[in-house]
PDB file of C-alpha atoms in Angstrom:
ATOM      1  CA  GLY A  26    -123.374 -47.441  88.779  1.00 65.00           C
ATOM      2  CA  ALA A  27    -123.213 -50.836  87.116  1.00 77.00           C
ATOM      3  CA  VAL A  28    -119.781 -52.253  86.363  1.00 88.00           C
ATOM      4  CA  VAL A  29    -118.725 -54.159  83.267  1.00 92.00           C
ATOM      5  CA  SER A  30    -115.392 -55.882  83.317  1.00 93.00           C
ATOM      6  CA  GLN A  31    -113.573 -56.777  80.088  1.00 94.00           C
ATOM      7  CA  HIS A  32    -110.475 -58.883  79.808  1.00 94.00           C
ATOM      8  CA  PRO A  33    -107.815 -58.846  78.535  1.00 93.00           C
ATOM      9  CA  SER A  34    -107.217 -55.126  78.048  1.00 91.00           C
ATOM     10  CA  TRP A  35    -104.404 -55.761  75.597  1.00 91.00           C
ATOM     11  CA  VAL A  36    -103.428 -58.778  73.663  1.00 93.00           C
ATOM     12  CA  ILE A  37    -100.777 -59.431  71.031  1.00 92.00           C
ATOM     13  CA  CYS A  38    -101.035 -62.615  68.995  1.00 93.00           C
ATOM     14  CA  LYS A  39     -99.534 -64.249  65.970  1.00 94.00           C
ATOM     15  CA  SER A  40    -101.439 -64.394  62.736  1.00 94.00           C
ATOM     16  CA  GLY A  41    -103.601 -67.546  62.557  1.00 94.00           C
ATOM     17  CA  THR A  42    -104.195 -67.901  66.243  1.00 94.00           C
ATOM     18  CA  SER A  43    -107.487 -67.360  68.065  1.00 95.00           C
ATOM     19  CA  VAL A  44    -108.149 -64.850  70.767  1.00 96.00           C
ATOM     20  CA  LYS A  45    -110.947 -64.879  73.380  1.00 96.00           C
ATOM     21  CA  ILE A  46    -112.194 -61.706  74.980  1.00 96.00           C
ATOM     22  CA  GLU A  47    -114.454 -61.828  78.011  1.00 96.00           C
ATOM     23  CA  CYS A  48    -117.116 -59.369  79.081  1.00 95.00           C
ATOM     24  CA  ARG A  49    -118.579 -59.661  82.548  1.00 95.00           C
ATOM     25  CA  SER A  50    -121.359 -57.764  84.264  1.00 92.00           C
ATOM     26  CA  LEU A  51    -120.137 -57.651  87.841  1.00 92.00           C
ATOM     27  CA  ASP A  52    -123.156 -56.424  89.780  1.00 88.00           C
ATOM     28  CA  PHE A  53    -126.124 -56.995  87.544  1.00 87.00           C
ATOM     29  CA  GLN A  54    -127.606 -59.556  85.188  1.00 88.00           C
ATOM     30  CA  ALA A  55    -127.410 -58.772  81.512  1.00 85.00           C
ATOM     31  CA  THR A  56    -129.591 -60.734  79.146  1.00 81.00           C
ATOM     32  CA  THR A  57    -128.164 -58.649  76.317  1.00 85.00           C
ATOM     33  CA  MET A  58    -124.584 -57.623  75.674  1.00 90.00           C
ATOM     34  CA  PHE A  59    -123.214 -55.825  72.711  1.00 91.00           C
ATOM     35  CA  TRP A  60    -119.823 -56.114  70.976  1.00 95.00           C
ATOM     36  CA  TYR A  61    -118.293 -53.213  69.111  1.00 94.00           C
ATOM     37  CA  ARG A  62    -115.162 -52.579  67.119  1.00 94.00           C
ATOM     38  CA  GLN A  63    -113.524 -49.226  67.166  1.00 89.00           C
ATOM     39  CA  PHE A  64    -110.747 -47.896  64.902  1.00 85.00           C
ATOM     40  CA  PRO A  65    -108.600 -45.025  66.018  1.00 80.00           C
ATOM     41  CA  LYS A  66    -110.467 -41.764  66.094  1.00 76.00           C
ATOM     42  CA  GLN A  67    -113.630 -43.416  64.803  1.00 80.00           C
ATOM     43  CA  SER A  68    -116.991 -44.314  66.200  1.00 84.00           C
ATOM     44  CA  LEU A  69    -118.128 -47.524  67.760  1.00 88.00           C
ATOM     45  CA  MET A  70    -119.237 -50.025  65.161  1.00 89.00           C
ATOM     46  CA  LEU A  71    -121.722 -52.534  66.411  1.00 88.00           C
ATOM     47  CA  MET A  72    -120.632 -56.038  65.497  1.00 93.00           C
ATOM     48  CA  ALA A  73    -123.193 -58.185  67.169  1.00 92.00           C
ATOM     49  CA  THR A  74    -125.800 -58.449  69.908  1.00 89.00           C
ATOM     50  CA  SER A  75    -125.219 -61.252  72.337  1.00 88.00           C
ATOM     51  CA  ASN A  76    -128.300 -62.798  73.850  1.00 83.00           C
ATOM     52  CA  GLU A  77    -128.086 -65.107  76.865  1.00 83.00           C
ATOM     53  CA  GLY A  78    -129.039 -68.643  75.986  1.00 82.00           C
ATOM     54  CA  SER A  79    -129.444 -68.063  72.295  1.00 85.00           C
ATOM     55  CA  LYS A  80    -127.482 -67.265  69.159  1.00 88.00           C
ATOM     56  CA  ALA A  81    -125.957 -63.883  68.755  1.00 91.00           C
ATOM     57  CA  THR A  82    -127.375 -61.504  66.116  1.00 90.00           C
ATOM     58  CA  TYR A  83    -124.645 -60.248  63.776  1.00 93.00           C
ATOM     59  CA  GLU A  84    -124.670 -56.933  61.941  1.00 89.00           C
ATOM     60  CA  GLN A  85    -124.450 -56.952  58.174  1.00 89.00           C
ATOM     61  CA  GLY A  86    -120.911 -57.556  56.981  1.00 92.00           C
ATOM     62  CA  VAL A  87    -119.687 -59.206  60.182  1.00 94.00           C
ATOM     63  CA  GLU A  88    -118.623 -62.799  59.733  1.00 94.00           C
ATOM     64  CA  LYS A  89    -120.148 -64.978  62.416  1.00 93.00           C
ATOM     65  CA  ASP A  90    -117.705 -67.732  61.833  1.00 94.00           C
ATOM     66  CA  LYS A  91    -114.832 -65.295  62.278  1.00 96.00           C
ATOM     67  CA  PHE A  92    -116.182 -63.645  65.426  1.00 96.00           C
ATOM     68  CA  LEU A  93    -117.648 -66.272  67.664  1.00 96.00           C
ATOM     69  CA  ILE A  94    -119.898 -65.080  70.439  1.00 94.00           C
ATOM     70  CA  ASN A  95    -120.948 -67.100  73.398  1.00 91.00           C
ATOM     71  CA  HIS A  96    -123.326 -65.766  76.074  1.00 89.00           C
ATOM     72  CA  ALA A  97    -123.590 -68.741  78.321  1.00 82.00           C
ATOM     73  CA  SER A  98    -124.738 -66.982  81.480  1.00 89.00           C
ATOM     74  CA  LEU A  99    -126.443 -63.830  82.550  1.00 89.00           C
ATOM     75  CA  THR A 100    -123.124 -62.228  83.534  1.00 92.00           C
ATOM     76  CA  LEU A 101    -120.680 -63.406  80.869  1.00 94.00           C
ATOM     77  CA  SER A 102    -120.364 -63.002  77.133  1.00 94.00           C
ATOM     78  CA  THR A 103    -117.241 -63.952  75.150  1.00 95.00           C
ATOM     79  CA  LEU A 104    -116.009 -62.893  71.769  1.00 96.00           C
ATOM     80  CA  THR A 105    -113.462 -65.219  70.054  1.00 97.00           C
ATOM     81  CA  VAL A 106    -111.583 -63.832  67.070  1.00 96.00           C
ATOM     82  CA  THR A 107    -110.754 -67.018  65.184  1.00 96.00           C
ATOM     83  CA  SER A 108    -107.707 -67.295  62.966  1.00 95.00           C
ATOM     84  CA  ALA A 109    -106.825 -63.707  63.560  1.00 95.00           C
ATOM     85  CA  HIS A 110    -105.051 -61.735  60.884  1.00 95.00           C
ATOM     86  CA  PRO A 111    -103.446 -58.231  60.972  1.00 95.00           C
ATOM     87  CA  GLU A 112    -106.564 -56.660  59.592  1.00 94.00           C
ATOM     88  CA  ASP A 113    -108.400 -57.837  62.717  1.00 95.00           C
ATOM     89  CA  SER A 114    -106.221 -55.595  64.823  1.00 94.00           C
ATOM     90  CA  SER A 115    -108.511 -53.115  66.520  1.00 93.00           C
ATOM     91  CA  PHE A 116    -110.039 -51.976  69.747  1.00 93.00           C
ATOM     92  CA  TYR A 117    -112.867 -54.245  70.785  1.00 95.00           C
ATOM     93  CA  ILE A 118    -115.358 -53.085  73.399  1.00 94.00           C
ATOM     94  CA  CYS A 119    -118.402 -54.674  74.969  1.00 94.00           C
ATOM     95  CA  SER A 120    -121.361 -53.205  76.659  1.00 92.00           C
ATOM     96  CA  ALA A 121    -124.149 -54.573  78.730  1.00 89.00           C
ATOM     97  CA  GLU A 122    -127.638 -53.462  79.501  1.00 80.00           C
ATOM     98  CA  PRO A 123    -129.074 -54.030  83.007  1.00 77.00           C
ATOM     99  CA  GLY A 124    -132.485 -55.634  82.768  1.00 68.00           C
ATOM    100  CA  GLY A 125    -132.300 -55.896  78.953  1.00 51.00           C
ATOM    101  CA  THR A 126    -135.150 -53.409  78.585  1.00 55.00           C
ATOM    102  CA  ASN A 127    -133.578 -50.440  76.890  1.00 55.00           C
ATOM    103  CA  GLU A 128    -131.975 -49.207  80.066  1.00 61.00           C
ATOM    104  CA  LYS A 129    -128.582 -47.518  80.202  1.00 75.00           C
ATOM    105  CA  LEU A 130    -125.656 -49.063  78.563  1.00 81.00           C
ATOM    106  CA  PHE A 131    -122.483 -49.693  80.564  1.00 87.00           C
ATOM    107  CA  PHE A 132    -119.238 -50.356  78.720  1.00 91.00           C
ATOM    108  CA  GLY A 133    -116.263 -52.593  79.360  1.00 92.00           C
ATOM    109  CA  SER A 134    -112.809 -51.049  79.411  1.00 90.00           C
ATOM    110  CA  GLY A 135    -112.045 -52.430  75.948  1.00 92.00           C
ATOM    111  CA  THR A 136    -109.465 -54.808  74.507  1.00 93.00           C
ATOM    112  CA  GLN A 137    -106.723 -53.650  72.162  1.00 93.00           C
ATOM    113  CA  LEU A 138    -105.937 -56.514  69.822  1.00 94.00           C
ATOM    114  CA  SER A 139    -102.763 -56.487  67.846  1.00 94.00           C
ATOM    115  CA  VAL A 140    -102.221 -59.298  65.368  1.00 94.00           C
ATOM    116  CA  LEU A 141     -98.654 -59.708  64.117  1.00 93.00           C
TER     117      LEU A 141
ATOM    118  CA  GLY B  29    -132.056 -50.082  60.021  1.00 71.00           C
ATOM    119  CA  GLU B  30    -131.234 -46.992  61.979  1.00 80.00           C
ATOM    120  CA  ASN B  31    -128.739 -44.435  60.642  1.00 87.00           C
ATOM    121  CA  VAL B  32    -127.313 -41.892  63.054  1.00 92.00           C
ATOM    122  CA  GLU B  33    -125.382 -38.869  61.811  1.00 94.00           C
ATOM    123  CA  GLN B  34    -123.400 -36.625  63.996  1.00 95.00           C
ATOM    124  CA  HIS B  35    -121.921 -33.129  63.367  1.00 96.00           C
ATOM    125  CA  PRO B  36    -119.441 -31.657  63.650  1.00 96.00           C
ATOM    126  CA  SER B  37    -116.658 -34.226  63.641  1.00 93.00           C
ATOM    127  CA  THR B  38    -114.292 -31.776  65.400  1.00 95.00           C
ATOM    128  CA  LEU B  39    -115.054 -28.788  67.539  1.00 97.00           C
ATOM    129  CA  SER B  40    -112.775 -26.358  69.304  1.00 97.00           C
ATOM    130  CA  VAL B  41    -113.991 -23.824  71.773  1.00 97.00           C
ATOM    131  CA  GLN B  42    -112.488 -21.374  74.246  1.00 97.00           C
ATOM    132  CA  GLU B  43    -112.796 -22.247  77.859  1.00 97.00           C
ATOM    133  CA  GLY B  44    -116.038 -20.820  79.252  1.00 97.00           C
ATOM    134  CA  ASP B  45    -117.814 -20.872  75.927  1.00 97.00           C
ATOM    135  CA  SER B  46    -120.604 -23.254  74.970  1.00 98.00           C
ATOM    136  CA  ALA B  47    -120.355 -26.284  72.715  1.00 98.00           C
ATOM    137  CA  VAL B  48    -123.188 -27.794  70.714  1.00 98.00           C
ATOM    138  CA  ILE B  49    -123.089 -31.206  69.022  1.00 98.00           C
ATOM    139  CA  LYS B  50    -126.010 -32.332  66.802  1.00 98.00           C
ATOM    140  CA  CYS B  51    -127.216 -35.740  65.749  1.00 97.00           C
ATOM    141  CA  THR B  52    -129.970 -36.861  63.376  1.00 97.00           C
ATOM    142  CA  TYR B  53    -131.526 -40.317  63.233  1.00 95.00           C
ATOM    143  CA  SER B  54    -133.622 -42.037  60.625  1.00 93.00           C
ATOM    144  CA  ASP B  55    -135.797 -44.615  62.433  1.00 90.00           C
ATOM    145  CA  SER B  56    -138.898 -43.049  63.884  1.00 90.00           C
ATOM    146  CA  ALA B  57    -139.172 -46.060  66.219  1.00 88.00           C
ATOM    147  CA  SER B  58    -136.067 -44.975  68.095  1.00 90.00           C
ATOM    148  CA  ASN B  59    -137.072 -43.724  71.503  1.00 90.00           C
ATOM    149  CA  TYR B  60    -133.933 -43.552  73.642  1.00 89.00           C
ATOM    150  CA  PHE B  61    -131.034 -41.226  72.934  1.00 93.00           C
ATOM    151  CA  PRO B  62    -127.934 -41.375  75.166  1.00 92.00           C
ATOM    152  CA  TRP B  63    -124.765 -39.345  74.871  1.00 95.00           C
ATOM    153  CA  TYR B  64    -121.371 -40.772  75.770  1.00 93.00           C
ATOM    154  CA  LYS B  65    -118.000 -39.152  76.508  1.00 94.00           C
ATOM    155  CA  GLN B  66    -114.900 -41.121  75.664  1.00 90.00           C
ATOM    156  CA  GLU B  67    -111.465 -40.047  76.723  1.00 88.00           C
ATOM    157  CA  LEU B  68    -108.481 -41.432  74.832  1.00 80.00           C
ATOM    158  CA  GLY B  69    -108.086 -45.133  75.360  1.00 76.00           C
ATOM    159  CA  LYS B  70    -110.888 -45.355  77.854  1.00 82.00           C
ATOM    160  CA  ARG B  71    -114.403 -46.716  77.859  1.00 84.00           C
ATOM    161  CA  PRO B  72    -117.351 -44.509  76.834  1.00 88.00           C
ATOM    162  CA  GLN B  73    -119.151 -43.093  79.812  1.00 90.00           C
ATOM    163  CA  LEU B  74    -122.810 -42.147  79.731  1.00 90.00           C
ATOM    164  CA  ILE B  75    -123.155 -38.456  80.489  1.00 94.00           C
ATOM    165  CA  ILE B  76    -126.785 -37.781  79.772  1.00 94.00           C
ATOM    166  CA  ASP B  77    -129.746 -39.408  78.039  1.00 92.00           C
ATOM    167  CA  ILE B  78    -133.250 -38.517  76.954  1.00 92.00           C
ATOM    168  CA  ARG B  79    -136.329 -40.541  76.111  1.00 89.00           C
ATOM    169  CA  SER B  80    -138.695 -39.739  73.317  1.00 87.00           C
ATOM    170  CA  ASN B  81    -141.457 -38.523  75.662  1.00 87.00           C
ATOM    171  CA  VAL B  82    -139.299 -35.658  76.769  1.00 86.00           C
ATOM    172  CA  GLY B  83    -138.179 -32.676  74.784  1.00 92.00           C
ATOM    173  CA  GLU B  84    -135.301 -31.442  76.995  1.00 95.00           C
ATOM    174  CA  LYS B  85    -133.234 -32.621  79.922  1.00 94.00           C
ATOM    175  CA  LYS B  86    -130.563 -30.820  81.850  1.00 96.00           C
ATOM    176  CA  ASP B  87    -127.888 -31.898  84.278  1.00 95.00           C
ATOM    177  CA  GLN B  88    -125.701 -29.020  85.607  1.00 96.00           C
ATOM    178  CA  ARG B  89    -123.658 -27.773  82.596  1.00 97.00           C
ATOM    179  CA  ILE B  90    -124.938 -30.417  80.194  1.00 98.00           C
ATOM    180  CA  ALA B  91    -128.360 -30.415  78.444  1.00 98.00           C
ATOM    181  CA  VAL B  92    -129.850 -32.465  75.669  1.00 97.00           C
ATOM    182  CA  THR B  93    -132.748 -31.453  73.479  1.00 97.00           C
ATOM    183  CA  LEU B  94    -134.869 -33.766  71.283  1.00 96.00           C
ATOM    184  CA  ASN B  95    -137.044 -32.898  68.274  1.00 95.00           C
ATOM    185  CA  LYS B  96    -138.946 -36.037  67.358  1.00 93.00           C
ATOM    186  CA  THR B  97    -140.636 -34.460  64.341  1.00 94.00           C
ATOM    187  CA  ALA B  98    -137.360 -33.497  62.775  1.00 95.00           C
ATOM    188  CA  LYS B  99    -135.573 -36.568  64.143  1.00 95.00           C
ATOM    189  CA  HIS B 100    -132.681 -34.699  65.680  1.00 96.00           C
ATOM    190  CA  PHE B 101    -131.215 -34.306  69.081  1.00 97.00           C
ATOM    191  CA  SER B 102    -128.426 -32.079  70.375  1.00 98.00           C
ATOM    192  CA  LEU B 103    -125.963 -32.003  73.288  1.00 98.00           C
ATOM    193  CA  HIS B 104    -125.226 -28.602  74.815  1.00 98.00           C
ATOM    194  CA  ILE B 105    -122.329 -28.044  77.158  1.00 98.00           C
ATOM    195  CA  THR B 106    -122.136 -24.656  78.836  1.00 97.00           C
ATOM    196  CA  GLU B 107    -119.210 -23.004  80.552  1.00 98.00           C
ATOM    197  CA  THR B 108    -116.811 -25.468  79.015  1.00 98.00           C
ATOM    198  CA  GLN B 109    -113.709 -26.573  80.905  1.00 97.00           C
ATOM    199  CA  PRO B 110    -110.465 -28.195  79.659  1.00 96.00           C
ATOM    200  CA  GLU B 111    -111.563 -31.486  81.239  1.00 95.00           C
ATOM    201  CA  ASP B 112    -114.565 -31.491  78.888  1.00 97.00           C
ATOM    202  CA  SER B 113    -112.103 -32.219  76.035  1.00 96.00           C
ATOM    203  CA  ALA B 114    -112.954 -35.727  74.771  1.00 95.00           C
ATOM    204  CA  VAL B 115    -114.790 -37.558  72.007  1.00 93.00           C
ATOM    205  CA  TYR B 116    -118.559 -37.430  72.367  1.00 95.00           C
ATOM    206  CA  PHE B 117    -120.870 -39.949  70.772  1.00 93.00           C
ATOM    207  CA  CYS B 118    -124.560 -39.820  70.385  1.00 95.00           C
ATOM    208  CA  ALA B 119    -126.653 -42.965  70.015  1.00 92.00           C
ATOM    209  CA  ALA B 120    -130.180 -43.983  69.219  1.00 91.00           C
ATOM    210  CA  SER B 121    -132.011 -47.100  70.364  1.00 86.00           C
ATOM    211  CA  ASN B 122    -135.529 -48.537  70.367  1.00 77.00           C
ATOM    212  CA  ASN B 123    -137.192 -51.014  72.664  1.00 60.00           C
ATOM    213  CA  GLY B 124    -138.128 -53.473  70.014  1.00 52.00           C
ATOM    214  CA  GLY B 125    -134.744 -53.828  68.310  1.00 49.00           C
ATOM    215  CA  ASN B 126    -132.890 -53.546  71.572  1.00 60.00           C
ATOM    216  CA  GLN B 127    -129.849 -52.248  69.702  1.00 72.00           C
ATOM    217  CA  PHE B 128    -127.870 -49.072  69.945  1.00 79.00           C
ATOM    218  CA  TYR B 129    -126.592 -47.205  66.955  1.00 85.00           C
ATOM    219  CA  PHE B 130    -123.842 -44.734  67.414  1.00 88.00           C
ATOM    220  CA  GLY B 131    -123.006 -41.473  65.645  1.00 91.00           C
ATOM    221  CA  THR B 132    -119.572 -40.944  64.237  1.00 88.00           C
ATOM    222  CA  GLY B 133    -118.295 -38.971  67.126  1.00 91.00           C
ATOM    223  CA  THR B 134    -117.210 -35.382  67.794  1.00 94.00           C
ATOM    224  CA  SER B 135    -113.751 -34.574  69.046  1.00 93.00           C
ATOM    225  CA  LEU B 136    -114.197 -31.603  71.380  1.00 96.00           C
ATOM    226  CA  THR B 137    -111.175 -29.567  72.358  1.00 96.00           C
ATOM    227  CA  VAL B 138    -111.563 -26.888  75.018  1.00 97.00           C
ATOM    228  CA  ILE B 139    -108.732 -24.323  74.757  1.00 96.00           C
ATOM    229  CA  PRO B 140    -107.672 -22.902  78.160  1.00 94.00           C
TER     230      PRO B 140
END
């Protein structure tokens, strides 16, 4: 099946710094990628939909200036958590959709962010 | 927007018994319903999916049913095994919105 690579898998940073997370589709082109946040023992919360070559679509309540998304190519989307604070600590996970036409979703391995 | 509800939140069954997880959705435009299994600390894995033009789909011990009129769909796992223990998520999506909305998850424990 399709492979989605996400890096880093774990990052610890100081409060006030910015962290970039990468999501790559390794063997397919993804015009659409999705970014989620997941708290322990809770569901995936969609943060934003990343569209190649255009601005991301953010879900209600998600600060676009806080969570910067760049989808510069058909195989790479990045999420930058700017000026991270302890409350941003969470598991962030991306997914990509081959063909961008409501096909199956494939998930990255997730990034555990800990902000001190 | 779409609202997906999932029940139960936790489920314990004896090995060999069946497990059923139910989801409801609100947007009648949703037409694709995948189920994911997520083991602790790992990525969700697609286990089965169903489209709105189908009422039931089966893959070995796993089956999914869809009732479009009632806007609910269910995951059925038969002859459960300890390795089935995980968190299961349902989701709903539509072509137009191209977004996936997830249920709240069900933590399944299969007792040996």
